[in-house]
Short mmCIF file of C-alpha atoms and ligand atoms in Angstrom, two decimals:
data_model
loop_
_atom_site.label_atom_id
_atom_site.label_comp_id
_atom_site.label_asym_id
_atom_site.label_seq_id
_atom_site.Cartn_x
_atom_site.Cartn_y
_atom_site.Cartn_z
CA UNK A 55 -5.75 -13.52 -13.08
CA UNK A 56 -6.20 -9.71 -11.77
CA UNK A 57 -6.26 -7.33 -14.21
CA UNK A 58 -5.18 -4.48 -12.43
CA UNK A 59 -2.18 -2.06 -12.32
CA UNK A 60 -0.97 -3.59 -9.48
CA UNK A 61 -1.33 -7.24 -10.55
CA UNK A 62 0.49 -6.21 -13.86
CA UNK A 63 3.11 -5.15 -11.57
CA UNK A 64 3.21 -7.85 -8.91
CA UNK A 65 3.15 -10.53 -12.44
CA UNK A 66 6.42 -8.10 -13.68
CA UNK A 67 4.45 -7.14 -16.62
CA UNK A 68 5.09 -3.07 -15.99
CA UNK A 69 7.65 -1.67 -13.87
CA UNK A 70 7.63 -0.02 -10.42
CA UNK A 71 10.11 1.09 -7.89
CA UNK A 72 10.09 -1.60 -5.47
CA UNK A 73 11.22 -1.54 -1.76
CA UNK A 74 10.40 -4.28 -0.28
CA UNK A 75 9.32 -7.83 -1.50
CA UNK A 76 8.33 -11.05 0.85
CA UNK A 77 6.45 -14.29 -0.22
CA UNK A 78 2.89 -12.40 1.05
CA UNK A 79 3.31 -8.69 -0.43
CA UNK A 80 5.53 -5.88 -2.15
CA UNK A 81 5.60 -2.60 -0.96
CA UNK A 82 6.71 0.53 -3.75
CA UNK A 83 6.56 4.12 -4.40
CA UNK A 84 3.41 5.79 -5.49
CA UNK A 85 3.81 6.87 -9.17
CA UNK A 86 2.53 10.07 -7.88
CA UNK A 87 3.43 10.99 -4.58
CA UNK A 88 1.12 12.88 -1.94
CA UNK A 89 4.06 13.40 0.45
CA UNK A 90 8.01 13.26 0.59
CA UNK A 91 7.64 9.45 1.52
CA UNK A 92 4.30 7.60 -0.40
CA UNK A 93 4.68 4.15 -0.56
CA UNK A 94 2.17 1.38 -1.27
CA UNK A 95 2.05 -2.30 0.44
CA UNK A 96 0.10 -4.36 -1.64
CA UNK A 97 -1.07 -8.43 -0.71
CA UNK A 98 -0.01 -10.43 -3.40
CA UNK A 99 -3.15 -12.28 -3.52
CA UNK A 100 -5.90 -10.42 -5.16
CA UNK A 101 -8.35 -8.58 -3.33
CA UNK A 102 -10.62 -6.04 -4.54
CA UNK A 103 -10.76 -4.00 -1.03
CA UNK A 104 -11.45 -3.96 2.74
CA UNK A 105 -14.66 -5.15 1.64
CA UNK A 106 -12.79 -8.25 -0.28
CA UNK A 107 -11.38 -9.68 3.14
CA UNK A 108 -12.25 -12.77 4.63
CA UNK A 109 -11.49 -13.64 7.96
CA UNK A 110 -9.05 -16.36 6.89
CA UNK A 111 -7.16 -13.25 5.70
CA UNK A 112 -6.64 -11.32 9.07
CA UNK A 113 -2.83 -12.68 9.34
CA UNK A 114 -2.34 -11.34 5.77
CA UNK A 115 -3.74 -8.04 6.67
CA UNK A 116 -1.71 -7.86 10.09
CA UNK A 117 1.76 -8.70 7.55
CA UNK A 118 0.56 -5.65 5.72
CA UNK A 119 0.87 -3.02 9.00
CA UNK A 120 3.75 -5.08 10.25
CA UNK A 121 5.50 -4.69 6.80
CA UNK A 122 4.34 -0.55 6.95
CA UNK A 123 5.96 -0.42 10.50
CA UNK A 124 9.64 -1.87 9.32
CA UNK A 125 9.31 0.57 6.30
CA UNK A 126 8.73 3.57 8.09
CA UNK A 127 11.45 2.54 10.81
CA UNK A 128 13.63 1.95 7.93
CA UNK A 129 13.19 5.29 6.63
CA UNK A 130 13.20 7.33 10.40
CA UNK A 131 9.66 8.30 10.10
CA UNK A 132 8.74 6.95 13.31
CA UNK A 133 9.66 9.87 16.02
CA UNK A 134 8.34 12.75 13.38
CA UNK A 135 5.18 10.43 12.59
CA UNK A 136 3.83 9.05 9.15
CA UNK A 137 -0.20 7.88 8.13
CA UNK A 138 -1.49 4.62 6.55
CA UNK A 139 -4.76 4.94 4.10
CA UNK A 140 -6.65 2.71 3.06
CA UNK A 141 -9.39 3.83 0.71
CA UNK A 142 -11.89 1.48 -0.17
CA UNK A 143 -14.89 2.13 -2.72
CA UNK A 144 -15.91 5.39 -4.87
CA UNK A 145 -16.17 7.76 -2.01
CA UNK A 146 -13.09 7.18 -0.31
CA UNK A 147 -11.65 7.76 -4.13
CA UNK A 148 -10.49 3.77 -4.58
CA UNK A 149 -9.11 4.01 -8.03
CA UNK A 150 -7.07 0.68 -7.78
CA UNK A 151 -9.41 -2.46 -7.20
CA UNK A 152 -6.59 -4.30 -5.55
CA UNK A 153 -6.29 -3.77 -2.00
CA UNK A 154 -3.25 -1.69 -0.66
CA UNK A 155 -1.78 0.51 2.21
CA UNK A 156 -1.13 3.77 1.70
CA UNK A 157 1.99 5.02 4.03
CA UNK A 158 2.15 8.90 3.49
CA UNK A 159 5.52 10.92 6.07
CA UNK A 160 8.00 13.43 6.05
CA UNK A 161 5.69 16.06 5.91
CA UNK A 162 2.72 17.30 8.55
CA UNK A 163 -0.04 15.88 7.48
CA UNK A 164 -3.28 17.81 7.56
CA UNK A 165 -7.21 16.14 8.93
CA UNK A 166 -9.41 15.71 8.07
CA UNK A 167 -8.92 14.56 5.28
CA UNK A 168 -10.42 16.14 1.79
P1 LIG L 52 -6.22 4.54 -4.43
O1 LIG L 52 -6.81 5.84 -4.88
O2 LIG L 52 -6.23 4.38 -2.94
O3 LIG L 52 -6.83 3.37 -5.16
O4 LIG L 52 -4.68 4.64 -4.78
C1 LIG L 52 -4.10 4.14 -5.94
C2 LIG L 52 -2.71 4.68 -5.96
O5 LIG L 52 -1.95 3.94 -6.92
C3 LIG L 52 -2.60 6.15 -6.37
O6 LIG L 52 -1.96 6.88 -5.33
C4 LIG L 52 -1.77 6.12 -7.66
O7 LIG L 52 -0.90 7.22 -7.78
C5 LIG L 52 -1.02 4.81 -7.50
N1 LIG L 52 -0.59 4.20 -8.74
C6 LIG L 52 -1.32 3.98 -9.87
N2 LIG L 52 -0.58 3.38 -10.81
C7 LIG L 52 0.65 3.19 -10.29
C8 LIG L 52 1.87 2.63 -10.76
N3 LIG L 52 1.98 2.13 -11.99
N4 LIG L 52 2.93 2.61 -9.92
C9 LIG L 52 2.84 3.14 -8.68
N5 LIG L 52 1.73 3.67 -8.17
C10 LIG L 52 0.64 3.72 -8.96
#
C-alpha cells in the first residue's frame, strides 16, 4: 500500500479537488498552482516514476495523455496551447514518488525550463 500523498488521496484518506475520475486514474488541481490551469493525472496503480514503467504499462500511460487531451479540450486550452511535465527523479525536482502528469495552460509558458 503506497504511502504517498497521492495514494492517501486516491485511498480518500485526505482531500483534493478532483476533476476527473475513471477505473485507471484521477486527474485534480495542484495544491499549488504554477499556472491559471495546473492539474495532475495520476495512474491509480502505484508507480514510483517514468523509471517505474513496465512495458505491460504502455496502454496505462497512453490513458494518461488521452485523459490530459479531454481535460484541456474541456477547459478550451487547446487553440491558445497548454504543457504536460513529467518530472522524474531529484534533478527534474520529483517530490511525489507516484507517477503523474503535470498539465500547466492559460498562461505563456516560458523554455526552457528552470
Ligand atoms: P512533482 O514535483 O512533479 O513531484 O510534483 C508534485 C506536485 O504535487 C507539486 O506540484 C505539488 O504542488 C503537488 N501536490 C502535493 N501535495 C498535493 C496535494 N495534497 N494536492 C494536490 N497537489 C499536491
Amino acid at each position: 500500500m503506497g504511502n504517498t500523498v497521492f495514494s492517501k488521496i486516491l485511498r480518500k484518506e485526505i482531500p483534493a479537488d478532483i476533476v476527473h475520475e475513471d477505473e485507471l486514474c484521477i486527474a485534480l488541481r495542484d495544491i499549488n498552482p504554477q499556472a491559471p490551469t495546473h492539474l495532475l493525472i495520476i495512474p491509480r496503480q502505484e508507480i514510483a516514476g517514468i523509471d517505474g514503467i513496465e512495458d505491460a504499462d504502455a496502454a496505462l500511460v497512453g490513458h494518461l495523455f488521452v485523459v490530459a487531451r479531454d481535460l484541456a479540450r474541456k477547459l478550451g486550452l487547446e487553440e491558445s496551447g497548454y504543457r504536460l511535465v513529467i518530472n522524474t527523479g531529484a534533478d527534474a525536482g520529483q517530490t511525489v514518488f507516484h507517477l503523474h502528469v503535470h498539465l500547466l495552460g492559460g498562461r505563456t509558458l516560458t523554455w526552457p525550463p528552470g
